[in-house]
Each structure stands twice: as structure tokens, then as C-alpha cells.
Coordinates of C-alpha atoms in Angstrom, one line a residue:
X1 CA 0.0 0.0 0.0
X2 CA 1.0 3.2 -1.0
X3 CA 1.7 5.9 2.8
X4 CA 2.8 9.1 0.4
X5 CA 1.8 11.6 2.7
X6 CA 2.8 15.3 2.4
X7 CA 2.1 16.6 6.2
X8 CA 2.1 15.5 9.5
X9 CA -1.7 16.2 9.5
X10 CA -2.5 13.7 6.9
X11 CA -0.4 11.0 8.8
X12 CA -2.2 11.6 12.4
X13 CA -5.8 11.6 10.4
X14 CA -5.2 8.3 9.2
X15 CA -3.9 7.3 12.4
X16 CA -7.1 8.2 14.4
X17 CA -9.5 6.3 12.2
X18 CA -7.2 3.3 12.2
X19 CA -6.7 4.0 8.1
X20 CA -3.0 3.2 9.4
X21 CA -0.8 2.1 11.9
X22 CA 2.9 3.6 12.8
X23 CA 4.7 0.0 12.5
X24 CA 3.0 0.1 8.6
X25 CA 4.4 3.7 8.1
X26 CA 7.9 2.4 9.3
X27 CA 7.7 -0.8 6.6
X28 CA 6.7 1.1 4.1
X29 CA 9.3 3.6 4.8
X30 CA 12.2 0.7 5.2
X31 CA 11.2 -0.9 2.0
X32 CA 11.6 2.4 -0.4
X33 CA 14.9 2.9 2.0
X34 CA 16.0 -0.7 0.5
X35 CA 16.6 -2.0 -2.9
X36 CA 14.4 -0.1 -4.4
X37 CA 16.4 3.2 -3.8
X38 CA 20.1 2.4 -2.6
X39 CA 21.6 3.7 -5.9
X40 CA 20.6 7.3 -4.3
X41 CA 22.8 6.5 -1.1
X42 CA 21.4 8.5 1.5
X43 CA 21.1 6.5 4.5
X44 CA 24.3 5.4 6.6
X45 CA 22.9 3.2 9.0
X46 CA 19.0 2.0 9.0
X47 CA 17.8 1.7 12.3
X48 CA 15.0 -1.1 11.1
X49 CA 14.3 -2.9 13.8
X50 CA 14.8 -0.2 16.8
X51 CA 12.1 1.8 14.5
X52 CA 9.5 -0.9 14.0
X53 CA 10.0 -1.5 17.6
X54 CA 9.1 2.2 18.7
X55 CA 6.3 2.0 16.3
X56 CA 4.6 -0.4 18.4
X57 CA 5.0 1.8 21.4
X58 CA 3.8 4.7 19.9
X59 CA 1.4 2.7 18.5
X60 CA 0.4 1.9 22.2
X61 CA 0.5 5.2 23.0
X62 CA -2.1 6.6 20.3
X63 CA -4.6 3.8 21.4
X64 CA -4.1 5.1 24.9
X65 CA -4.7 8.6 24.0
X66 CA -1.2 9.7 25.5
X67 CA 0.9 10.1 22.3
X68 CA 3.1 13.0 22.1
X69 CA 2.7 15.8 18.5
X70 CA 4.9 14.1 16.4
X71 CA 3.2 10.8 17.1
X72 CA 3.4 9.3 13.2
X73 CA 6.2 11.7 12.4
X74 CA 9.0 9.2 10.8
X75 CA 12.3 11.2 10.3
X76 CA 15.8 10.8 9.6
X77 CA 19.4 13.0 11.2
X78 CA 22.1 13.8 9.4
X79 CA 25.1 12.1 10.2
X80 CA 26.6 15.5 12.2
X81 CA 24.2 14.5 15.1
X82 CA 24.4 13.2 17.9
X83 CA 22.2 9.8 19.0
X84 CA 23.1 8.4 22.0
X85 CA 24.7 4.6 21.5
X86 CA 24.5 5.4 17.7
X87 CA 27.6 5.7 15.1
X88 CA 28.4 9.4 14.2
X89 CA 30.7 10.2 11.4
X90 CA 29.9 13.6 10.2
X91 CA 30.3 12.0 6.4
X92 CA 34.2 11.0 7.6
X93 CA 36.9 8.3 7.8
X94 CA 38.3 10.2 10.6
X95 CA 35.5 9.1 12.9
X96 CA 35.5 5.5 12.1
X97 CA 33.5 3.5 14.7
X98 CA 32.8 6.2 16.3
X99 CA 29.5 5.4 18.8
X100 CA 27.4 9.1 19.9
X101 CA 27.3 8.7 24.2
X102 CA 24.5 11.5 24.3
X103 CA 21.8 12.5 22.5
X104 CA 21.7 16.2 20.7
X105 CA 19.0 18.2 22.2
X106 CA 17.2 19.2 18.9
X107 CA 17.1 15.3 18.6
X108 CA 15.9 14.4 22.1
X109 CA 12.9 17.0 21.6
X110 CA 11.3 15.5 18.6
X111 CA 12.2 11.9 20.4
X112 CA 10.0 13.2 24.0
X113 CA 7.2 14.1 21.3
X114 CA 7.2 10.8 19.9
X115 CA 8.7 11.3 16.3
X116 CA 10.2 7.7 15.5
X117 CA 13.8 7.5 14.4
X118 CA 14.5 5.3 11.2
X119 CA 18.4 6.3 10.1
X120 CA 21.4 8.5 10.0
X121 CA 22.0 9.7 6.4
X122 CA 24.6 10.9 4.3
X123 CA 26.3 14.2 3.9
X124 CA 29.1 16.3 3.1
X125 CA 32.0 15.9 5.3
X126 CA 31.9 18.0 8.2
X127 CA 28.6 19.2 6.9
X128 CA 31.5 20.8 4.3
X129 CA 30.1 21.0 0.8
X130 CA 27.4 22.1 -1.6
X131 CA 26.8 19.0 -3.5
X132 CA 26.9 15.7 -1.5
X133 CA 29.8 14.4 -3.6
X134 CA 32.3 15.1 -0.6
X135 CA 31.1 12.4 1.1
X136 CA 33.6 9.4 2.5
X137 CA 30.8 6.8 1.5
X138 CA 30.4 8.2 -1.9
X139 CA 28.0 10.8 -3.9
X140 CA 24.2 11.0 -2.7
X141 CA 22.0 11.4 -6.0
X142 CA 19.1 12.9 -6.8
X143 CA 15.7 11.0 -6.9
X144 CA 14.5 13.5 -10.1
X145 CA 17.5 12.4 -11.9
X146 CA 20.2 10.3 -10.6
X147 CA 23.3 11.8 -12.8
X148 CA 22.5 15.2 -10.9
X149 CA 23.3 16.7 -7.4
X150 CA 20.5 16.9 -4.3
X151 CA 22.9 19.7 -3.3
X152 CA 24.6 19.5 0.5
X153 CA 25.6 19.3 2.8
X154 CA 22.2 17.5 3.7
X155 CA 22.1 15.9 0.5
X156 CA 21.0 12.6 2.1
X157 CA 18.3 14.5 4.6
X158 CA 16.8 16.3 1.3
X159 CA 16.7 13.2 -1.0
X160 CA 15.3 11.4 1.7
X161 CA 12.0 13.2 2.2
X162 CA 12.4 13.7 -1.8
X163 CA 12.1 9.9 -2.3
X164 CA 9.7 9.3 -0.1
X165 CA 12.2 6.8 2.9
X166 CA 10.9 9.0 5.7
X167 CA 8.3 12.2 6.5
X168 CA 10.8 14.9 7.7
X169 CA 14.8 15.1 8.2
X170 CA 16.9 17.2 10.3
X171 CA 19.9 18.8 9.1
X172 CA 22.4 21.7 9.6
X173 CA 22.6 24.9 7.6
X174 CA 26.0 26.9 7.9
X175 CA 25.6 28.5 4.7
X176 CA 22.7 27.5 3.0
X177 CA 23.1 23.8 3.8
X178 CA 19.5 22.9 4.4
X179 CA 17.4 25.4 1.7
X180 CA 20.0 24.6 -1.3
X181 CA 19.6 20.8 -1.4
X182 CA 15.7 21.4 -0.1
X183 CA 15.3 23.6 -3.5
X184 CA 17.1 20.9 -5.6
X185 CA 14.7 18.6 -4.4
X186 CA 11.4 20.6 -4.1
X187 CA 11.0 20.8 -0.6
X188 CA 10.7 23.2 2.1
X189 CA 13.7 23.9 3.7
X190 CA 13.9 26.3 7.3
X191 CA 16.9 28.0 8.6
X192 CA 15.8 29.5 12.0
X193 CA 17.7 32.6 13.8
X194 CA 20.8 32.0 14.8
X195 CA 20.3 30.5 18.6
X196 CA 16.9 29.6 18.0
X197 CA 17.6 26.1 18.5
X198 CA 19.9 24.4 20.6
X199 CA 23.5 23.5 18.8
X200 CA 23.9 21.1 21.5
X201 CA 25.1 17.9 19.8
X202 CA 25.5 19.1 16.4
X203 CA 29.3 18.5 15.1
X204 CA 30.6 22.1 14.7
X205 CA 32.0 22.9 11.5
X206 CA 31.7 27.0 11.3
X207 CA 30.1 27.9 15.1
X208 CA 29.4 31.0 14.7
X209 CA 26.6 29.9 11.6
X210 CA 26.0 26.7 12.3
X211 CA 21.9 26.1 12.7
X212 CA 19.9 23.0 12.6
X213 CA 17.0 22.7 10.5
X214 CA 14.5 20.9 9.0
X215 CA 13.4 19.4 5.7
X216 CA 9.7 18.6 4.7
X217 CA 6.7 18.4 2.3
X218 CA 5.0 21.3 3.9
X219 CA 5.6 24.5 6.0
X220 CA 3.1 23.2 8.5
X221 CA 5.5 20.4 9.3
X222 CA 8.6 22.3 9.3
X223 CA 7.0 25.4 12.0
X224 CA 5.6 22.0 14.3
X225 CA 9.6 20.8 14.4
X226 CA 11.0 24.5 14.7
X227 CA 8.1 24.8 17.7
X228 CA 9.5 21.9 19.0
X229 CA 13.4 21.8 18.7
X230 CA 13.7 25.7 20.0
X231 CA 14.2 27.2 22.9
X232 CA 17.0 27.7 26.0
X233 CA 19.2 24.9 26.7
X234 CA 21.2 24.6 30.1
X235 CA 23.8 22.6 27.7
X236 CA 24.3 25.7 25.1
X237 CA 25.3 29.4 26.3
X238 CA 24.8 30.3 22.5
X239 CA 21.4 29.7 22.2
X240 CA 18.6 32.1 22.8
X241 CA 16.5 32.4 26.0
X242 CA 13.3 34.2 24.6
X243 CA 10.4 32.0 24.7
X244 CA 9.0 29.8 21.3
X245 CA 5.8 30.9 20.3
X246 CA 3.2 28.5 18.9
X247 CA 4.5 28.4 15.5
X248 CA 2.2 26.2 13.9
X249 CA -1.3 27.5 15.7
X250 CA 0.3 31.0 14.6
X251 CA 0.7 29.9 10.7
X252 CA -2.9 28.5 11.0
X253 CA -4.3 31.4 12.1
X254 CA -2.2 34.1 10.2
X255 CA -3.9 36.5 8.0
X256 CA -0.8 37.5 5.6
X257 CA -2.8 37.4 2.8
X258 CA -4.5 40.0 3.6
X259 CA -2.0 42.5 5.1
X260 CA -0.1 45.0 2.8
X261 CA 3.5 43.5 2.8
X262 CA 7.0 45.4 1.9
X263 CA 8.7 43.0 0.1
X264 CA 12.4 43.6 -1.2
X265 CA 14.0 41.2 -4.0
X266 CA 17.3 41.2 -4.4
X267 CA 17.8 42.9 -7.7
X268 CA 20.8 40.5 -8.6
X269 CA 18.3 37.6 -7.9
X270 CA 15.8 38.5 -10.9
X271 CA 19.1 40.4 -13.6
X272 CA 22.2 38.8 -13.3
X273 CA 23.5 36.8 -16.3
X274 CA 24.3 34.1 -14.4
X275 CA 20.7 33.3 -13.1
X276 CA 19.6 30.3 -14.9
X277 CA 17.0 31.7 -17.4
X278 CA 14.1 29.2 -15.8
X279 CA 15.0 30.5 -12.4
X280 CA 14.8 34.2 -13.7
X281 CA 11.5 33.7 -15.2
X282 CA 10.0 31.8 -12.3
X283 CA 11.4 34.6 -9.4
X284 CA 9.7 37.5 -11.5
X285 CA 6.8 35.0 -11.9
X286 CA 6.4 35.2 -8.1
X287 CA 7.0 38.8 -7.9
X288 CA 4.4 40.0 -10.1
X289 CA 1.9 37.5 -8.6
X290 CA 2.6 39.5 -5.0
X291 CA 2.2 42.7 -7.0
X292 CA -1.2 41.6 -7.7
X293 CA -1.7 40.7 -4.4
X294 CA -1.8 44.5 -3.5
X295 CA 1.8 44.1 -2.0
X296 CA 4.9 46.7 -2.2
X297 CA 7.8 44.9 -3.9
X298 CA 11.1 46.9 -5.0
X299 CA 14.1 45.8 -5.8
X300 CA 17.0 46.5 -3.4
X301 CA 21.1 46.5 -4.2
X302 CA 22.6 45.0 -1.1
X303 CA 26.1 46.8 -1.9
X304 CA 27.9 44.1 0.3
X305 CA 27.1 41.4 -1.8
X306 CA 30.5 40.7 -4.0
X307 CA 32.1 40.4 -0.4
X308 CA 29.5 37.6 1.0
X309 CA 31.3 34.8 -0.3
X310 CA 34.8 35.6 0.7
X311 CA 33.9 37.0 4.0
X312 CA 32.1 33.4 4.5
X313 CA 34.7 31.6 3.4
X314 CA 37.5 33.1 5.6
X315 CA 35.5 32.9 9.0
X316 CA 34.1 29.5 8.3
X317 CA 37.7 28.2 7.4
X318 CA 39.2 29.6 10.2
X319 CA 36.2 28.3 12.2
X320 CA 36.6 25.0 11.2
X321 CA 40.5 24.7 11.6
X322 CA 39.7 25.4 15.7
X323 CA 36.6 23.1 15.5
X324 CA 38.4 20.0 13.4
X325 CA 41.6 20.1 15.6
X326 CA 39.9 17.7 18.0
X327 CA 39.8 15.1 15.6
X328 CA 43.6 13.7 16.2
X329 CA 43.2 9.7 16.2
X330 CA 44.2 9.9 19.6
X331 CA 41.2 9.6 21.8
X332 CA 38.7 8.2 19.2
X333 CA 38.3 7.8 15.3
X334 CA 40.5 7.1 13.0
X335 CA 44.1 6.1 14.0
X336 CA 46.6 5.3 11.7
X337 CA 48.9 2.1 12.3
X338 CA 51.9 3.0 10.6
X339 CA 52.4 5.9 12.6
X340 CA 55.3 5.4 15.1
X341 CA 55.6 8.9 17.7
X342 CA 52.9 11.3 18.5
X343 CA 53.7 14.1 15.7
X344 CA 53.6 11.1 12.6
X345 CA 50.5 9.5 14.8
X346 CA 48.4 13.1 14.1
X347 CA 49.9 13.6 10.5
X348 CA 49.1 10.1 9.2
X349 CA 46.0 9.8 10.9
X350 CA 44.4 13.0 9.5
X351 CA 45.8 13.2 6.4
X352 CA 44.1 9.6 5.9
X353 CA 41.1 10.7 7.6
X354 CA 40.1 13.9 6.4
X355 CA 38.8 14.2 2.7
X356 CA 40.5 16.7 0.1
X357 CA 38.0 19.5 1.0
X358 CA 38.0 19.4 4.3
X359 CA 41.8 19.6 4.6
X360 CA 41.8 22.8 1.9
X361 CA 39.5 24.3 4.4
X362 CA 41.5 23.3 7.5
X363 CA 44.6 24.6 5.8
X364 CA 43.1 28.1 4.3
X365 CA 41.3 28.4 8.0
X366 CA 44.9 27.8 9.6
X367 CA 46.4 30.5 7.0
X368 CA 43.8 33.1 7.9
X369 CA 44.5 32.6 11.6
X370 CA 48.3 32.7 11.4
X371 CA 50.0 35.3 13.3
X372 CA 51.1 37.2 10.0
X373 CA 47.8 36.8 8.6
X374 CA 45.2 37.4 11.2
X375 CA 44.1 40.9 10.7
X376 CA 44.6 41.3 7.3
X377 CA 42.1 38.3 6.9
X378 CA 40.1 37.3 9.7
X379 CA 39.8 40.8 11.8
X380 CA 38.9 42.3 8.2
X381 CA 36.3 39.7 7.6
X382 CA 34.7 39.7 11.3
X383 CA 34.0 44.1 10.6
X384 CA 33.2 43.5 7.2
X385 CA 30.3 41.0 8.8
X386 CA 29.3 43.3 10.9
X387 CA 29.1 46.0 8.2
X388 CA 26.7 43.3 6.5
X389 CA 24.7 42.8 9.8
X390 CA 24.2 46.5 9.8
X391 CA 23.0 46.8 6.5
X392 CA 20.8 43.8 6.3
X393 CA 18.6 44.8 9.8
X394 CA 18.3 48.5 7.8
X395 CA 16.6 46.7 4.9
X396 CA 14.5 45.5 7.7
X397 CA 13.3 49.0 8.6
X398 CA 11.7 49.3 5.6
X399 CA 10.5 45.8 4.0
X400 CA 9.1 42.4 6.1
X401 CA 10.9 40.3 3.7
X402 CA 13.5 39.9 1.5
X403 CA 12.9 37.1 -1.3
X404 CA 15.3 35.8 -3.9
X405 CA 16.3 32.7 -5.7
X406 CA 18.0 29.9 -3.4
X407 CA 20.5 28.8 -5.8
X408 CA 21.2 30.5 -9.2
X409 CA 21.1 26.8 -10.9
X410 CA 18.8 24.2 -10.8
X411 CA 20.9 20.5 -9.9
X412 CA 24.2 20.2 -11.9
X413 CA 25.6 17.0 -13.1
X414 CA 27.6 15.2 -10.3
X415 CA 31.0 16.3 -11.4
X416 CA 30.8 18.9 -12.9
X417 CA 31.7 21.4 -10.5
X418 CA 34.6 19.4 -8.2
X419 CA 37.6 20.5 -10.4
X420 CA 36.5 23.9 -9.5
X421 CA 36.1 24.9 -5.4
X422 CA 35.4 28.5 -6.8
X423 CA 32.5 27.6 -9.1
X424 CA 31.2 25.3 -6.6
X425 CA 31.0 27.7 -3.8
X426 CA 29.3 30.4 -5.8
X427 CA 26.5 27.3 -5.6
X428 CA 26.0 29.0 -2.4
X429 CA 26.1 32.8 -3.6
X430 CA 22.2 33.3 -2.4
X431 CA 22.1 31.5 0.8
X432 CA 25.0 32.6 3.1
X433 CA 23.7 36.2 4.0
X434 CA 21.1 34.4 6.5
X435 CA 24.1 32.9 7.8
X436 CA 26.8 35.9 8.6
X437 CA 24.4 38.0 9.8
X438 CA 22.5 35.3 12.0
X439 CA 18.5 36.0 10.4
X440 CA 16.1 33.0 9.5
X441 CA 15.5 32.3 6.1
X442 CA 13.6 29.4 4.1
X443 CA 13.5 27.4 0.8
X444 CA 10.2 26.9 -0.4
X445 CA 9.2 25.1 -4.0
X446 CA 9.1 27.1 -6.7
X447 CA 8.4 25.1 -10.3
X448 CA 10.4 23.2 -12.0
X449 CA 13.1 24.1 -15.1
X450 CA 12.6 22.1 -18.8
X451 CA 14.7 19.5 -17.1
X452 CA 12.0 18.3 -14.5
X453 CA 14.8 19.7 -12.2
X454 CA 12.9 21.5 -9.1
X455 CA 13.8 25.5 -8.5
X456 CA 13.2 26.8 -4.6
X457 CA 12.4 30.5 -3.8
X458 CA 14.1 31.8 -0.8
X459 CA 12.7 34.4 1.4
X460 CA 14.7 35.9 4.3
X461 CA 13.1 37.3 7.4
X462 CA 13.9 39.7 10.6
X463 CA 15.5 37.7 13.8
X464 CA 13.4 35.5 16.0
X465 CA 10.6 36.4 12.8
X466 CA 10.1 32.6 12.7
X467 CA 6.4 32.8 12.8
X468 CA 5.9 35.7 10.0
X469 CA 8.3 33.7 8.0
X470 CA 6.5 30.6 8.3
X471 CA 3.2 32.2 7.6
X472 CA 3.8 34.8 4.3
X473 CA 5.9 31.1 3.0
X474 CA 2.5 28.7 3.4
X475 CA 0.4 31.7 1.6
X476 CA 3.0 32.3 -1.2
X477 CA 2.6 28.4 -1.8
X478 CA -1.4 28.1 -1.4
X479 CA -1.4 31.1 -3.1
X480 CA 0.7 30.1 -6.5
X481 CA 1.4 26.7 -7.1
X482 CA 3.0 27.5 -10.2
X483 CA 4.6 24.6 -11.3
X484 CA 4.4 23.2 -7.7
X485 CA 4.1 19.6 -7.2
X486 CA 0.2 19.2 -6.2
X487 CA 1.2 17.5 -2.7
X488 CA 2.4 20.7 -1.5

């Protein structure tokens, strides 16, 4: 029997007129993870029988009338966090056997609300990538076309929900990590405030703009996660102390489509040459459908924008090199055998370990750090971020939203960017802003190219905006569907 469901809502419907059962969600869900998609490598480790097992509690539980919100909710992690008594590998040799001896608290959140876990999937190492091809375990593919991308680094989370092995995923988002692979695979993809949610057992790769987030069918699903996942955490002096409101009864309730928004598009995001031409079409698509719904929209020049990339680049790297310098093959991991004192024991072990790109990263991070280095890389970047910061929340006086493309391509050919780190990273040229200056942002669907290959639309809201984010995204999407699969 065919479980396709596209919300949370439609699952727990089903569930309370006995149309379905959790244990049959969690076979159907094991069989399309099996044979019948393991070319598109996105699971690590099934947890098969541990999930069919939970199903019959939960199962229990719904009879009994004490399941939790997420009671039908079958999701997947990426492998960067933590599951207590689990493997973790963060995509790497360099944590080989490596077994999680806590749980993250994102993760433990959605577990206390009864979401069943089903696997750990595949990603870019150290969350490091824009394609899932950097990957120790080898290239996740695309379920629209399996000679393309899903885009990374939560390739495997995207393709995932895409193909139908689970409901929802979890992933992390340093620069666009969760929207880009969520728009090459036509889902929704959330990036919440920086803080918003807990980074406490998430591998750190950059931690500074590092965020969890989730990928699903439908905004509904991804503000119920947010709702649950956020909020203080005695384990994480980064993350924010003001209270979560009710983001899903908010989004049911909102009445965006009838307030007079101030939207700003980012004028590069609708005339740059280098905007695929079905991307360019689709974006003005969508703006002149909000101009007809009585809303401002005017295009804005974010001067700053040339600098984005490099300014990302050089505090990420440098990030990174601190955050990666744990990883020795001394206390756990990897450890190579042919080392034979301390100093060979840390080269050989992490020059085996770590893949190509995350050594150029640990390398360009160390170079931007070095003594004769530091300011005239790193302390320039950190002011030029807050120069970004400052002109971002002044754009914010004036509009609700800003809205752009999330990627200037649709899915590229595995390959056919990884002799070129430069061409790759401009992959990311749309989705990083959220990231150095710390607001939410989200991926939603928006058509498809003459491909079949989906496009995503990206808006970008104020901090801790969540819920106005949430809401304008579900009535840009019930309000269009142009091109838009009809599940969402």
C-alpha cells in the first residue's frame, strides 16, 4: 500500500481512524529505503528494527490517547548529530567506529514528542560541501534524476524526504546547507535565527553559523519541528532564552494574505546573467503575482554582496580549523597504524582521515589565523560582517521580507563542479547572507526548469521572525502553485 503523505496532519488523520498504523508507516518507509532506492545513497545506517520497535510503542500510545505531537512523524538525522549509543561520522573516515554517548538536544525533543527514528544519512564531510559528492561513502544522487546533485551538505536529509524513505529530516545549515539541497529537491527547507535552537550535539563545523533545521513536504510540518526543537538549553550558552511561540497554531491562524506587505528582492536575484534563465522567469513569476496581491515589492542592491562569499569563506575556514583540531586519532576515530611517535601519529591519521576538501578548508582556516595573517584576513572579515549585519537589519526597517532565488542553478551534473572549489562555492552565492548575519531564512518550492529539475524561492526574514516567515511562506505556496508539485 501506497503511505505518500505530504504533512504530519495527513499522517495523524489516518492514524485516528485506524486507516494506518505507525509499525506500517515504518515498513513502508524501510522498503523504499531498500533496494528499491540504494543507488541514491542516503542513508548510513538504518535503524530497522529499533524503528518498527518504537512503532509499536507509539502505536500503544495513540490507542491510549497519550501520544506526544509528532506521534506518526517518521524522520531521519544527518550524520553530524548526535544519537546516543549510535555511530556518528559527520560524512568521515576520521571518525570510524565512532559510537554518539549523548543524545543532541534538537534530537531528544522530537524523540519526547514521539517522532520515531528510522536512520542517519549521508552528507558532506563535516557538513562541508554544496553538492553531496564530498562524502567518505560516496555521492548522494538525486531521486528526479540520478546523474544530478541533491545539493549539501544535507544531500542525504533532502533526498530522503524527496524519495519518499521518511516524512521529515533534520539537518544543519551553515551556509545554505538545508534550503539549497531542499530547493534541488522541491521541498521546504527552514533555517531559523541563529540560537533559535539548541546546537547542542551538532558536530561544529563553522560555530558562529552553524543552525539546525529541517526538511519537509510542507511548511506546517517544518514550523511544528522548529516549535518543538527551540528554545533555551542549560547545555548551550549560544542559544537564545526568549520563549517559542506557537508556530504552527500562529501559521494557521495568520492572516498574511490580507495584510499590505513590503517585500524587497534582491535585484541581482531577478538580472544577473548568471541566473539560470528558468530561475529568472520563475522569481519575477512570483514577484508580479505578490504585486497583484496588492503588495509593495522593490528591488534592493545589497552593496555588500561581492564580499559575501569571501567573508564566509575566511570565518568559516578559520572556524573550522579550531573546530576539526579535535579530531587527532588519539582519543577516538581514526588512527593510523603505521604511525610510530605522537607528531607522525596526528599527520598520518588526518591526512588519511580527512577528505581533500576538508583539509583545503582546515589549511586556508589555519592560513587566515596565522600570526602574519590574522588581521589582514580574519579581523577584516569579522567588521566587514558586521558591516553586513548593519545593512541587512536596515533593509528590515523598511521591507518584512527579502525574497530571492536559493540557488542560481537548478541541480548540476555530479562532477561537474569538483575540479572547481570556486565555481562550486558560488553554488552558495544566495544562501549565506542568513548565515553571517544570523537571520532566518527558508527554501520553499518554486516550479520546476525544462529538465524536470525543481527551482526553490528563498525568502529571508527579521530575527526570531520565525512565525511571520512561516506564515507569508504557506500563503506564497497556497497562493501560486505555479509549477508546484500538487502534494504541497
Amino acid at each position: 500500500m501506497n503511505y505518500n503523505y505530504s504533512s504530519l496532519s495527513e499522517v495523524q488523520a489516518d492514524l485516528r481512524v485506524g486507516a494506518v498504523t505507525c509499525r506500517q508507516l515504518v515498513a513502508y518507509y524501510l522498503e523504499n529505503i531498500g533496494e528499491k532506492n540504494a543507488v541514491l545513497n542516503a542513508f548510513l545506517a538504518v535503524y530497522d528494527e529499533e524503528a518498527l520497535q518504537r512503532a509499536d510503542e507509539i502505536d500503544q500510545k495513540i490507542a491510549a490517547g497519550t501520544a506526544g505531537r509528532l506521534a506518526g512523524m517518521v524522520i531521519g538525522i544527518k550524520d553530524v548529530l548526535c544519537y546516543k549509543d549510535h555511530g556518528l561520522q559527520a560524512g568521515s573516515k576520521i571518525l570510524d567506529g565512532f559510537v554518539s554517548q549523548f543524545t543532541a538536544t534538537a534530537v531528544q525533543r522530537v524523540l519526547d514528542e514521539d517522532a520515531i527514528i528510522i536512520g542517519r544519512q549521508n552528507c558532506d564531510e563535516f557538513a562541508m560541501g554544496s553538492s553531496n559528492e564530498n562524502s567518505a561513502f560516496g555521492a548522494v544522487r538525486n531521486a528526479a534524476d540520478i546523474s544530478r546533485v541533491p545539493g549539501g551538505s544535507s544531500g542525504g536529509s533532502a533526498v530522503a524526504v524527496q524519495a519518499d524513505m521518511c516524512l521529515a529530516s533534520l539537518g544543519s545549515d551553515t551556509g545554505g546547507s538545508v534550503r539549497q539541497p531542499a530547493a534541488f529537491c522541491g521541498l521546504v527547507g527552514l533555517k531559523p535565527t541563529y540560537g533559535r535552537i539548541s546546537r547542542w550535539g551538532l558536530i561544529a563545523y563553522g560555530s558562529s553559523f552553524d543552525c539546525i533545521g529541517p526538511i519537509t513536504k510542507s511548511v506546517e510540518d517544518a514550523a511544528l519541528l522548529l516549535e518543538i526543537m527551540a528554545g533555551p538549553d542549560e547545555f548551550d550558552s549560544t542559544v537564545s532564552q526568549q520563549s517559542v511561540p506557537s508556530y504552527s497554531l500562529l501559521i494557521a491562524s495568520s492572516q498574511s494574505s490580507q495584510a499590505n506587505l513590503c517585500i524587497g528582492y534582491l535585484r541581482e536575484g531577478v538580472e544577473s546573467e548568471a541566473l539560470q534563465p528558468e530561475i529568472k522567469q520563475a522569481m519575477q513569476s512570483k514577484l508580479d503575482w505578490l504585486r497583484e496581491q496588492g503588495h509593495v515589492v522593490e528591488a534592493v542592491d545589497f552593496d555588500l554582496l561581492p564580499y559575501i562569499l569571501p567573508t564566509y569563506y575566511i570565518l568559516t575556514t578559520a572556524e573550522s580549523s579550531s573546530n576539526l583540531s579535535r579530531f587527532d586519532g588519539v582519543r577516538y576515530g581514526h588512527r593510523s597504524s603505521k604511525a610510530n611517535d605522537l607528531m607522525s601519529l596526528y599527520k598520518k591519521s588526518r591526512s588519511v582521515g580527512f577528505g581533500s576538501e576538508v583539509k583545503r578548508r582546515i589549511m586556508l582556516g589555519t592560513f587566515v589565523l596565522s600570526a602574519s595573517y590574522y588581521d589582514a584576513y580574519y579581523t577584516k572579515a569579522q567588521k566587514v560582517r558586521r558591516l553586513m549585519k548593519e545593512q541587512t537589519d536596515r533593509l528590515f526597517e523598511k521591507y518584512d521580507f527579502l525574497v530571492m532565488p536559493t540557488t542560481p542553478t537548478t541541480a548540476f551534473p555530479i562532477g561537474d563542479k569538483t575540479e572547481d572549489p570556486l565555481q562550486m562555492y558560488l553554488a552558495d552565492i544566495f544562501t549565506v547572507q542568513a548565515n553571517v548575519v544570523g537571520n532566518p531564512a527558508i527554501s520553499i518550492p518554486n516550479g520546476t526548469d525544462t529538465q524536470g529539475m525543481s527551482m526553490g524561492l528563498q525568502m529571508i526574514g527579521k530575527p526570531f521572525g520565525e512565525a511571520e516567515l512561516l506564515a507569508f511562506s504557506k500563503y506564497v505556496i497556497e497562493g501560486t502553485q505555479v509549477g508546484v508539485d500538487s502534494s504541497f
